[in-house]
Short mmCIF file of N, CA, C and O in Angstrom, two decimals:
data_model
loop_
_atom_site.label_atom_id
_atom_site.label_comp_id
_atom_site.label_asym_id
_atom_site.label_seq_id
_atom_site.Cartn_x
_atom_site.Cartn_y
_atom_site.Cartn_z
N GLN A 27 279.53 173.62 34.90
CA GLN A 27 278.28 174.32 35.16
C GLN A 27 277.87 175.11 33.92
O GLN A 27 278.71 175.56 33.15
N VAL A 28 276.59 175.25 33.76
CA VAL A 28 276.03 176.02 32.65
C VAL A 28 275.11 177.08 33.25
O VAL A 28 274.28 176.78 34.10
N GLN A 29 275.27 178.29 32.80
CA GLN A 29 274.40 179.38 33.24
C GLN A 29 273.46 179.74 32.10
O GLN A 29 273.87 179.82 30.94
N LEU A 30 272.21 179.96 32.44
CA LEU A 30 271.18 180.28 31.45
C LEU A 30 270.49 181.58 31.85
O LEU A 30 270.09 181.75 33.00
N VAL A 31 270.32 182.46 30.89
CA VAL A 31 269.65 183.73 31.14
C VAL A 31 268.57 183.94 30.09
O VAL A 31 268.87 184.02 28.90
N GLU A 32 267.33 184.00 30.54
CA GLU A 32 266.20 184.23 29.64
C GLU A 32 265.90 185.72 29.53
O GLU A 32 266.17 186.49 30.46
N SER A 33 265.31 186.09 28.42
CA SER A 33 264.84 187.46 28.22
C SER A 33 263.73 187.45 27.19
O SER A 33 263.53 186.46 26.48
N GLY A 34 263.00 188.56 27.12
CA GLY A 34 261.99 188.71 26.09
C GLY A 34 260.55 188.58 26.54
O GLY A 34 259.63 188.72 25.73
N GLY A 35 260.33 188.29 27.80
CA GLY A 35 258.96 188.17 28.27
C GLY A 35 258.24 189.51 28.28
O GLY A 35 258.85 190.57 28.07
N GLY A 36 256.93 189.47 28.50
CA GLY A 36 256.17 190.70 28.54
C GLY A 36 254.69 190.43 28.54
O GLY A 36 254.25 189.28 28.69
N SER A 37 253.91 191.49 28.36
CA SER A 37 252.45 191.40 28.34
C SER A 37 251.96 191.75 26.94
O SER A 37 252.34 192.79 26.40
N VAL A 38 251.13 190.87 26.39
CA VAL A 38 250.60 191.08 25.05
C VAL A 38 249.12 190.72 25.02
O VAL A 38 248.60 190.08 25.93
N GLN A 39 248.48 191.10 23.93
CA GLN A 39 247.08 190.73 23.70
C GLN A 39 247.03 189.36 23.04
O GLN A 39 247.98 188.95 22.36
N ALA A 40 245.91 188.69 23.21
CA ALA A 40 245.72 187.41 22.55
C ALA A 40 245.85 187.58 21.04
O ALA A 40 245.39 188.58 20.48
N GLY A 41 246.50 186.61 20.41
CA GLY A 41 246.72 186.67 18.98
C GLY A 41 248.07 187.27 18.58
O GLY A 41 248.50 187.13 17.44
N ALA A 42 248.72 187.91 19.54
CA ALA A 42 250.01 188.54 19.25
C ALA A 42 251.14 187.52 19.26
O ALA A 42 250.94 186.33 19.57
N SER A 43 252.33 187.99 18.94
CA SER A 43 253.52 187.15 18.94
C SER A 43 254.53 187.71 19.93
O SER A 43 254.54 188.90 20.24
N LEU A 44 255.40 186.83 20.37
CA LEU A 44 256.46 187.21 21.31
C LEU A 44 257.62 186.25 21.09
O LEU A 44 257.41 185.07 20.77
N ARG A 45 258.84 186.74 21.25
CA ARG A 45 260.01 185.86 21.12
C ARG A 45 260.84 185.94 22.39
O ARG A 45 261.24 187.03 22.82
N LEU A 46 261.09 184.78 22.95
CA LEU A 46 261.94 184.66 24.13
C LEU A 46 263.34 184.21 23.70
O LEU A 46 263.48 183.47 22.73
N SER A 47 264.33 184.65 24.45
CA SER A 47 265.71 184.24 24.21
C SER A 47 266.28 183.58 25.45
O SER A 47 265.87 183.91 26.57
N CYS A 48 267.21 182.67 25.24
CA CYS A 48 267.90 182.04 26.36
C CYS A 48 269.36 181.91 25.97
O CYS A 48 269.69 181.14 25.06
N ALA A 49 270.21 182.64 26.65
CA ALA A 49 271.63 182.62 26.37
C ALA A 49 272.34 181.71 27.36
O ALA A 49 272.18 181.87 28.58
N ALA A 50 273.11 180.76 26.84
CA ALA A 50 273.85 179.82 27.68
C ALA A 50 275.31 180.22 27.73
O ALA A 50 275.88 180.69 26.74
N SER A 51 275.90 180.02 28.89
CA SER A 51 277.34 180.27 29.04
C SER A 51 277.91 179.23 30.00
O SER A 51 277.17 178.51 30.67
N GLY A 52 279.23 179.16 30.05
CA GLY A 52 279.88 178.17 30.89
C GLY A 52 280.22 176.92 30.08
O GLY A 52 280.61 177.01 28.93
N SER A 53 280.02 175.77 30.67
CA SER A 53 280.39 174.49 30.05
C SER A 53 279.30 174.00 29.10
O SER A 53 278.73 172.91 29.27
N THR A 54 279.01 174.79 28.09
CA THR A 54 277.91 174.46 27.18
C THR A 54 278.18 173.20 26.37
O THR A 54 277.25 172.55 25.90
N SER A 55 279.46 172.83 26.21
CA SER A 55 279.76 171.61 25.46
C SER A 55 279.31 170.36 26.19
O SER A 55 279.27 169.27 25.61
N SER A 56 278.95 170.51 27.46
CA SER A 56 278.48 169.36 28.25
C SER A 56 277.00 169.08 28.02
O SER A 56 276.45 168.12 28.58
N THR A 57 276.35 169.90 27.20
CA THR A 57 274.92 169.72 26.96
C THR A 57 274.68 169.39 25.49
O THR A 57 275.47 169.76 24.61
N HIS A 58 273.59 168.69 25.21
CA HIS A 58 273.21 168.46 23.81
C HIS A 58 271.73 168.70 23.58
O HIS A 58 271.18 168.30 22.57
N ALA A 59 271.12 169.36 24.54
CA ALA A 59 269.71 169.71 24.37
C ALA A 59 269.38 170.91 25.25
O ALA A 59 269.93 171.05 26.35
N MET A 60 268.50 171.74 24.75
CA MET A 60 267.95 172.83 25.54
C MET A 60 266.45 172.82 25.34
O MET A 60 265.95 172.42 24.27
N ALA A 61 265.76 173.23 26.38
CA ALA A 61 264.30 173.13 26.34
C ALA A 61 263.66 174.35 26.97
O ALA A 61 264.30 175.11 27.69
N TRP A 62 262.38 174.51 26.66
CA TRP A 62 261.54 175.49 27.32
C TRP A 62 260.46 174.77 28.10
O TRP A 62 259.82 173.85 27.58
N PHE A 63 260.27 175.20 29.32
CA PHE A 63 259.18 174.75 30.16
C PHE A 63 258.40 176.00 30.58
O PHE A 63 258.90 177.12 30.47
N ARG A 64 257.20 175.80 31.08
CA ARG A 64 256.44 176.93 31.59
C ARG A 64 255.63 176.51 32.81
O ARG A 64 255.28 175.33 32.96
N GLN A 65 255.35 177.47 33.64
CA GLN A 65 254.57 177.21 34.85
C GLN A 65 253.56 178.32 35.05
O GLN A 65 253.92 179.47 35.27
N ALA A 66 252.29 177.94 34.94
CA ALA A 66 251.19 178.87 35.16
C ALA A 66 250.85 178.90 36.66
O ALA A 66 251.15 177.94 37.37
N PRO A 67 250.23 179.97 37.13
CA PRO A 67 249.87 180.06 38.54
C PRO A 67 249.04 178.87 39.00
O PRO A 67 248.04 178.53 38.36
N GLY A 68 249.46 178.24 40.08
CA GLY A 68 248.70 177.13 40.63
C GLY A 68 248.85 175.82 39.89
O GLY A 68 248.18 174.84 40.21
N LYS A 69 249.73 175.79 38.89
CA LYS A 69 249.90 174.57 38.10
C LYS A 69 251.34 174.09 38.16
O LYS A 69 252.25 174.83 38.53
N GLU A 70 251.55 172.85 37.78
CA GLU A 70 252.89 172.30 37.74
C GLU A 70 253.63 172.81 36.50
O GLU A 70 253.02 173.18 35.50
N ARG A 71 254.93 172.79 36.60
CA ARG A 71 255.74 173.18 35.45
C ARG A 71 255.58 172.14 34.35
O ARG A 71 255.62 170.93 34.63
N GLU A 72 255.40 172.62 33.11
CA GLU A 72 255.17 171.69 32.01
C GLU A 72 256.12 171.95 30.86
O GLU A 72 256.58 173.07 30.64
N PHE A 73 256.38 170.89 30.12
CA PHE A 73 257.26 170.94 28.95
C PHE A 73 256.58 171.70 27.83
O PHE A 73 255.39 171.51 27.55
N VAL A 74 257.34 172.57 27.16
CA VAL A 74 256.84 173.30 26.00
C VAL A 74 257.48 172.77 24.72
O VAL A 74 256.79 172.48 23.74
N GLY A 75 258.78 172.66 24.70
CA GLY A 75 259.48 172.16 23.52
C GLY A 75 260.97 172.10 23.77
O GLY A 75 261.46 172.65 24.76
N ASN A 76 261.66 171.39 22.91
CA ASN A 76 263.11 171.34 23.04
C ASN A 76 263.79 171.29 21.68
O ASN A 76 263.14 171.12 20.65
N ILE A 77 265.08 171.51 21.71
CA ILE A 77 265.92 171.38 20.53
C ILE A 77 267.13 170.58 20.93
O ILE A 77 267.73 170.82 21.99
N ARG A 78 267.46 169.56 20.11
CA ARG A 78 268.55 168.64 20.42
C ARG A 78 269.52 168.63 19.26
O ARG A 78 269.11 168.71 18.11
N TRP A 79 270.79 168.52 19.58
CA TRP A 79 271.79 168.53 18.53
C TRP A 79 272.90 167.54 18.83
O TRP A 79 273.06 167.10 19.97
N SER A 80 273.64 167.18 17.80
CA SER A 80 274.81 166.34 17.98
C SER A 80 275.80 166.70 16.88
O SER A 80 275.41 166.94 15.75
N GLY A 81 277.07 166.74 17.22
CA GLY A 81 278.10 167.09 16.25
C GLY A 81 277.80 168.45 15.64
O GLY A 81 277.55 169.42 16.35
N GLY A 82 277.76 168.50 14.34
CA GLY A 82 277.55 169.77 13.66
C GLY A 82 276.12 170.02 13.24
O GLY A 82 275.84 170.97 12.52
N SER A 83 275.18 169.16 13.71
CA SER A 83 273.80 169.33 13.28
C SER A 83 273.19 170.59 13.87
O SER A 83 273.56 171.03 14.96
N TYR A 84 272.25 171.16 13.14
CA TYR A 84 271.56 172.36 13.60
C TYR A 84 270.71 172.06 14.81
O TYR A 84 270.66 172.82 15.76
N GLY A 85 270.01 170.93 14.75
CA GLY A 85 269.15 170.58 15.87
C GLY A 85 267.80 170.08 15.43
O GLY A 85 267.26 170.53 14.42
N ASN A 86 267.29 169.15 16.18
CA ASN A 86 265.95 168.62 15.96
C ASN A 86 265.04 169.14 17.06
O ASN A 86 265.44 169.21 18.22
N THR A 87 263.84 169.49 16.71
CA THR A 87 262.91 170.05 17.67
C THR A 87 261.73 169.13 17.94
O THR A 87 261.37 168.29 17.11
N TYR A 88 261.15 169.31 19.11
CA TYR A 88 259.96 168.56 19.52
C TYR A 88 259.11 169.47 20.38
O TYR A 88 259.65 170.21 21.20
N TYR A 89 257.79 169.43 20.19
CA TYR A 89 256.91 170.35 20.89
C TYR A 89 255.77 169.63 21.59
O TYR A 89 255.30 168.58 21.15
N ALA A 90 255.31 170.24 22.66
CA ALA A 90 254.10 169.76 23.31
C ALA A 90 252.92 169.99 22.38
O ALA A 90 252.91 170.95 21.59
N ALA A 91 251.93 169.15 22.49
CA ALA A 91 250.77 169.23 21.60
C ALA A 91 250.06 170.59 21.74
O ALA A 91 249.51 171.11 20.76
N SER A 92 250.09 171.15 22.91
CA SER A 92 249.36 172.40 23.16
C SER A 92 249.95 173.60 22.43
O SER A 92 249.28 174.61 22.25
N VAL A 93 251.21 173.50 22.00
CA VAL A 93 251.86 174.63 21.33
C VAL A 93 252.30 174.31 19.91
O VAL A 93 252.73 175.22 19.18
N LYS A 94 252.23 173.06 19.51
CA LYS A 94 252.70 172.66 18.19
C LYS A 94 251.94 173.43 17.12
O LYS A 94 250.72 173.54 17.16
N GLY A 95 252.69 173.97 16.18
CA GLY A 95 252.09 174.76 15.12
C GLY A 95 252.03 176.25 15.43
O GLY A 95 251.87 177.07 14.52
N ARG A 96 252.16 176.60 16.70
CA ARG A 96 252.15 178.02 17.09
C ARG A 96 253.52 178.48 17.59
O ARG A 96 253.91 179.63 17.37
N PHE A 97 254.24 177.60 18.25
CA PHE A 97 255.55 177.93 18.81
C PHE A 97 256.64 177.24 18.00
O PHE A 97 256.43 176.14 17.48
N SER A 98 257.80 177.87 17.95
CA SER A 98 258.94 177.23 17.31
C SER A 98 260.22 177.60 18.05
O SER A 98 260.35 178.71 18.58
N ILE A 99 261.16 176.66 18.07
CA ILE A 99 262.44 176.86 18.75
C ILE A 99 263.55 176.85 17.71
O ILE A 99 263.55 176.00 16.82
N SER A 100 264.45 177.79 17.83
CA SER A 100 265.61 177.83 16.96
C SER A 100 266.86 178.04 17.81
O SER A 100 266.78 178.38 18.99
N ARG A 101 268.01 177.81 17.17
CA ARG A 101 269.26 177.88 17.94
C ARG A 101 270.32 178.60 17.13
O ARG A 101 270.45 178.37 15.92
N ASP A 102 271.05 179.46 17.80
CA ASP A 102 272.21 180.13 17.23
C ASP A 102 273.44 179.48 17.86
O ASP A 102 273.76 179.74 19.01
N ARG A 103 274.10 178.63 17.08
CA ARG A 103 275.25 177.90 17.61
C ARG A 103 276.37 178.84 18.02
O ARG A 103 277.05 178.62 19.02
N ALA A 104 276.56 179.91 17.27
CA ALA A 104 277.68 180.81 17.53
C ALA A 104 277.58 181.48 18.90
O ALA A 104 278.61 181.74 19.54
N THR A 105 276.37 181.75 19.34
CA THR A 105 276.20 182.46 20.61
C THR A 105 275.60 181.58 21.70
O THR A 105 275.33 182.05 22.80
N SER A 106 275.41 180.29 21.39
CA SER A 106 274.82 179.35 22.36
C SER A 106 273.51 179.90 22.91
O SER A 106 273.24 179.85 24.12
N THR A 107 272.70 180.41 22.01
CA THR A 107 271.42 181.00 22.38
C THR A 107 270.30 180.25 21.67
O THR A 107 270.43 179.91 20.49
N ILE A 108 269.23 179.98 22.40
CA ILE A 108 268.05 179.45 21.74
C ILE A 108 266.93 180.47 21.85
O ILE A 108 266.93 181.34 22.73
N TYR A 109 265.98 180.34 20.95
CA TYR A 109 264.86 181.26 20.89
C TYR A 109 263.55 180.47 20.90
O TYR A 109 263.47 179.37 20.36
N LEU A 110 262.55 181.06 21.51
CA LEU A 110 261.21 180.50 21.46
C LEU A 110 260.31 181.54 20.81
O LEU A 110 260.00 182.57 21.42
N GLN A 111 259.95 181.28 19.56
CA GLN A 111 259.04 182.15 18.83
C GLN A 111 257.62 181.70 19.13
O GLN A 111 257.27 180.55 18.82
N MET A 112 256.84 182.57 19.70
CA MET A 112 255.47 182.23 20.09
C MET A 112 254.49 183.08 19.28
O MET A 112 254.52 184.31 19.36
N ASN A 113 253.69 182.42 18.47
CA ASN A 113 252.70 183.09 17.63
C ASN A 113 251.29 182.72 18.08
O ASN A 113 251.09 181.72 18.77
N ALA A 114 250.33 183.53 17.68
CA ALA A 114 248.93 183.27 18.00
C ALA A 114 248.75 182.96 19.48
O ALA A 114 248.11 181.97 19.86
N LEU A 115 249.31 183.81 20.31
CA LEU A 115 249.28 183.57 21.76
C LEU A 115 247.85 183.59 22.29
O LEU A 115 246.99 184.35 21.82
N GLU A 116 247.63 182.73 23.27
CA GLU A 116 246.33 182.60 23.90
C GLU A 116 246.48 182.90 25.40
O GLU A 116 247.58 182.81 25.95
N ALA A 117 245.37 183.24 26.03
CA ALA A 117 245.40 183.53 27.47
C ALA A 117 245.98 182.34 28.25
O ALA A 117 246.67 182.52 29.26
N GLU A 118 245.74 181.13 27.75
CA GLU A 118 246.22 179.93 28.42
C GLU A 118 247.75 179.79 28.35
O GLU A 118 248.33 178.94 29.00
N ASP A 119 248.39 180.61 27.53
CA ASP A 119 249.85 180.58 27.44
C ASP A 119 250.50 181.42 28.54
O ASP A 119 251.73 181.43 28.67
N THR A 120 249.69 182.13 29.32
CA THR A 120 250.22 182.93 30.41
C THR A 120 250.94 182.05 31.42
O THR A 120 250.37 181.09 31.93
N ALA A 121 252.19 182.37 31.68
CA ALA A 121 253.01 181.55 32.57
C ALA A 121 254.39 182.18 32.72
O ALA A 121 254.73 183.11 31.98
N VAL A 122 255.15 181.66 33.65
CA VAL A 122 256.58 181.95 33.70
C VAL A 122 257.26 180.91 32.83
O VAL A 122 257.04 179.70 33.00
N TYR A 123 258.05 181.36 31.90
CA TYR A 123 258.73 180.48 30.96
C TYR A 123 260.19 180.31 31.40
O TYR A 123 260.89 181.29 31.65
N TYR A 124 260.61 179.04 31.48
CA TYR A 124 261.95 178.70 31.92
C TYR A 124 262.72 178.01 30.80
O TYR A 124 262.18 177.16 30.10
N CYS A 125 263.97 178.35 30.70
CA CYS A 125 264.90 177.70 29.80
C CYS A 125 265.67 176.65 30.60
O CYS A 125 266.00 176.88 31.78
N ALA A 126 265.97 175.53 29.97
CA ALA A 126 266.72 174.47 30.64
C ALA A 126 267.71 173.85 29.68
O ALA A 126 267.50 173.90 28.46
N ALA A 127 268.76 173.25 30.22
CA ALA A 127 269.78 172.63 29.37
C ALA A 127 270.29 171.35 30.03
O ALA A 127 270.28 171.23 31.26
N GLY A 128 270.73 170.41 29.20
CA GLY A 128 271.26 169.18 29.75
C GLY A 128 271.59 168.17 28.68
O GLY A 128 271.70 168.51 27.49
N ARG A 129 271.76 166.93 29.10
CA ARG A 129 272.01 165.81 28.20
C ARG A 129 270.99 164.72 28.50
O ARG A 129 271.35 163.62 28.94
N PRO A 130 269.72 165.01 28.27
CA PRO A 130 268.68 164.05 28.63
C PRO A 130 268.71 162.80 27.76
O PRO A 130 269.02 162.86 26.57
N ILE A 131 268.39 161.67 28.37
CA ILE A 131 268.20 160.46 27.59
C ILE A 131 266.80 160.54 26.97
O ILE A 131 265.99 161.39 27.34
N THR A 132 266.52 159.66 26.06
CA THR A 132 265.27 159.73 25.31
C THR A 132 264.05 159.79 26.22
O THR A 132 263.13 160.59 26.01
N SER A 133 264.04 158.98 27.26
CA SER A 133 262.88 158.91 28.14
C SER A 133 262.70 160.14 29.01
O SER A 133 261.66 160.31 29.64
N SER A 134 263.69 160.99 29.08
CA SER A 134 263.60 162.17 29.95
C SER A 134 263.62 163.47 29.16
O SER A 134 263.76 164.54 29.74
N MET A 135 263.45 163.38 27.85
CA MET A 135 263.53 164.55 26.99
C MET A 135 262.49 165.60 27.34
O MET A 135 262.71 166.79 27.16
N THR A 136 261.33 165.18 27.84
CA THR A 136 260.26 166.12 28.10
C THR A 136 260.00 166.30 29.60
O THR A 136 258.98 166.86 29.99
N THR A 137 260.93 165.84 30.41
CA THR A 137 260.75 165.94 31.86
C THR A 137 261.78 166.88 32.47
O THR A 137 262.89 167.04 31.96
N MET A 138 261.41 167.48 33.59
CA MET A 138 262.32 168.40 34.27
C MET A 138 263.60 167.69 34.69
O MET A 138 264.68 168.28 34.67
N GLY A 139 263.48 166.42 35.04
CA GLY A 139 264.64 165.68 35.51
C GLY A 139 265.72 165.49 34.46
O GLY A 139 266.86 165.18 34.79
N GLY A 140 265.37 165.69 33.19
CA GLY A 140 266.36 165.53 32.13
C GLY A 140 267.28 166.71 31.96
O GLY A 140 268.23 166.66 31.19
N TYR A 141 267.01 167.79 32.71
CA TYR A 141 267.75 169.04 32.53
C TYR A 141 268.25 169.56 33.88
O TYR A 141 267.46 170.09 34.67
N PRO A 142 269.53 169.47 34.15
CA PRO A 142 270.06 169.93 35.43
C PRO A 142 270.27 171.44 35.53
O PRO A 142 270.42 171.98 36.63
N TYR A 143 270.26 172.10 34.40
CA TYR A 143 270.55 173.54 34.40
C TYR A 143 269.30 174.32 34.02
O TYR A 143 268.62 173.98 33.04
N TRP A 144 269.02 175.38 34.79
CA TRP A 144 267.80 176.15 34.61
C TRP A 144 268.06 177.64 34.68
O TRP A 144 268.94 178.10 35.43
N GLY A 145 267.30 178.40 33.92
CA GLY A 145 267.34 179.84 34.03
C GLY A 145 266.40 180.31 35.12
O GLY A 145 265.71 179.51 35.77
N GLN A 146 266.33 181.62 35.28
CA GLN A 146 265.53 182.21 36.36
C GLN A 146 264.07 182.39 35.98
O GLN A 146 263.24 182.64 36.84
N GLY A 147 263.77 182.27 34.70
CA GLY A 147 262.39 182.40 34.25
C GLY A 147 262.06 183.81 33.79
O GLY A 147 262.64 184.79 34.26
N THR A 148 261.12 183.89 32.87
CA THR A 148 260.64 185.18 32.39
C THR A 148 259.12 185.11 32.24
O THR A 148 258.59 184.11 31.75
N GLN A 149 258.44 186.15 32.67
CA GLN A 149 256.97 186.15 32.71
C GLN A 149 256.40 186.50 31.34
O GLN A 149 256.82 187.47 30.70
N VAL A 150 255.42 185.70 30.92
CA VAL A 150 254.64 186.00 29.72
C VAL A 150 253.18 186.08 30.16
O VAL A 150 252.64 185.14 30.73
N THR A 151 252.55 187.21 29.87
CA THR A 151 251.16 187.41 30.22
C THR A 151 250.38 187.74 28.94
O THR A 151 250.75 188.66 28.21
N VAL A 152 249.34 186.96 28.69
CA VAL A 152 248.52 187.15 27.50
C VAL A 152 247.11 187.49 27.96
O VAL A 152 246.48 186.70 28.66
N SER A 153 246.63 188.63 27.56
CA SER A 153 245.30 189.04 27.96
C SER A 153 244.33 188.86 26.80
O SER A 153 244.67 189.11 25.64
N SER A 154 243.13 188.43 27.14
CA SER A 154 242.12 188.15 26.10
C SER A 154 241.20 189.33 25.90
O SER A 154 241.24 190.30 26.63
#
C-alpha cells in the first residue's frame, strides 16, 4: 500500500503562483509514476500532469494542454515527494487537486484507472 498526503492548497488571486506537495509513504517502490488530477465543482476529475521514472532517472513529465507552460511537476527522490508548481493561475484552475501514484501502462498514463493510490485532495481557489 502507498499513502499519499497533499498539502499547499489555498486561495489566491488570478495571476499568482502556488505550490502543492504530495508526500508518499509505504510501498513506494511499487510505483513508477505519480500524477496530479483536479476536480472542479460539477465537473469530472481531470488529468493535470504526471512524472514517471525508472531506475535512477529523475523522471519524465507530461502535462494536460490546459496547464502546459504554466504548471510544472518535480520530484524529490530522497523524500518520495512530488511538487506541482502552478504559475499564472486562472479562475478556471479552481478545483480540488488530488495526488495519485501507481504503475500505469502507456495507455492509462492520463486516466484515473492507471493510479490505484490517491491522496485526500487539497483545495485551490483562484479569484479573478
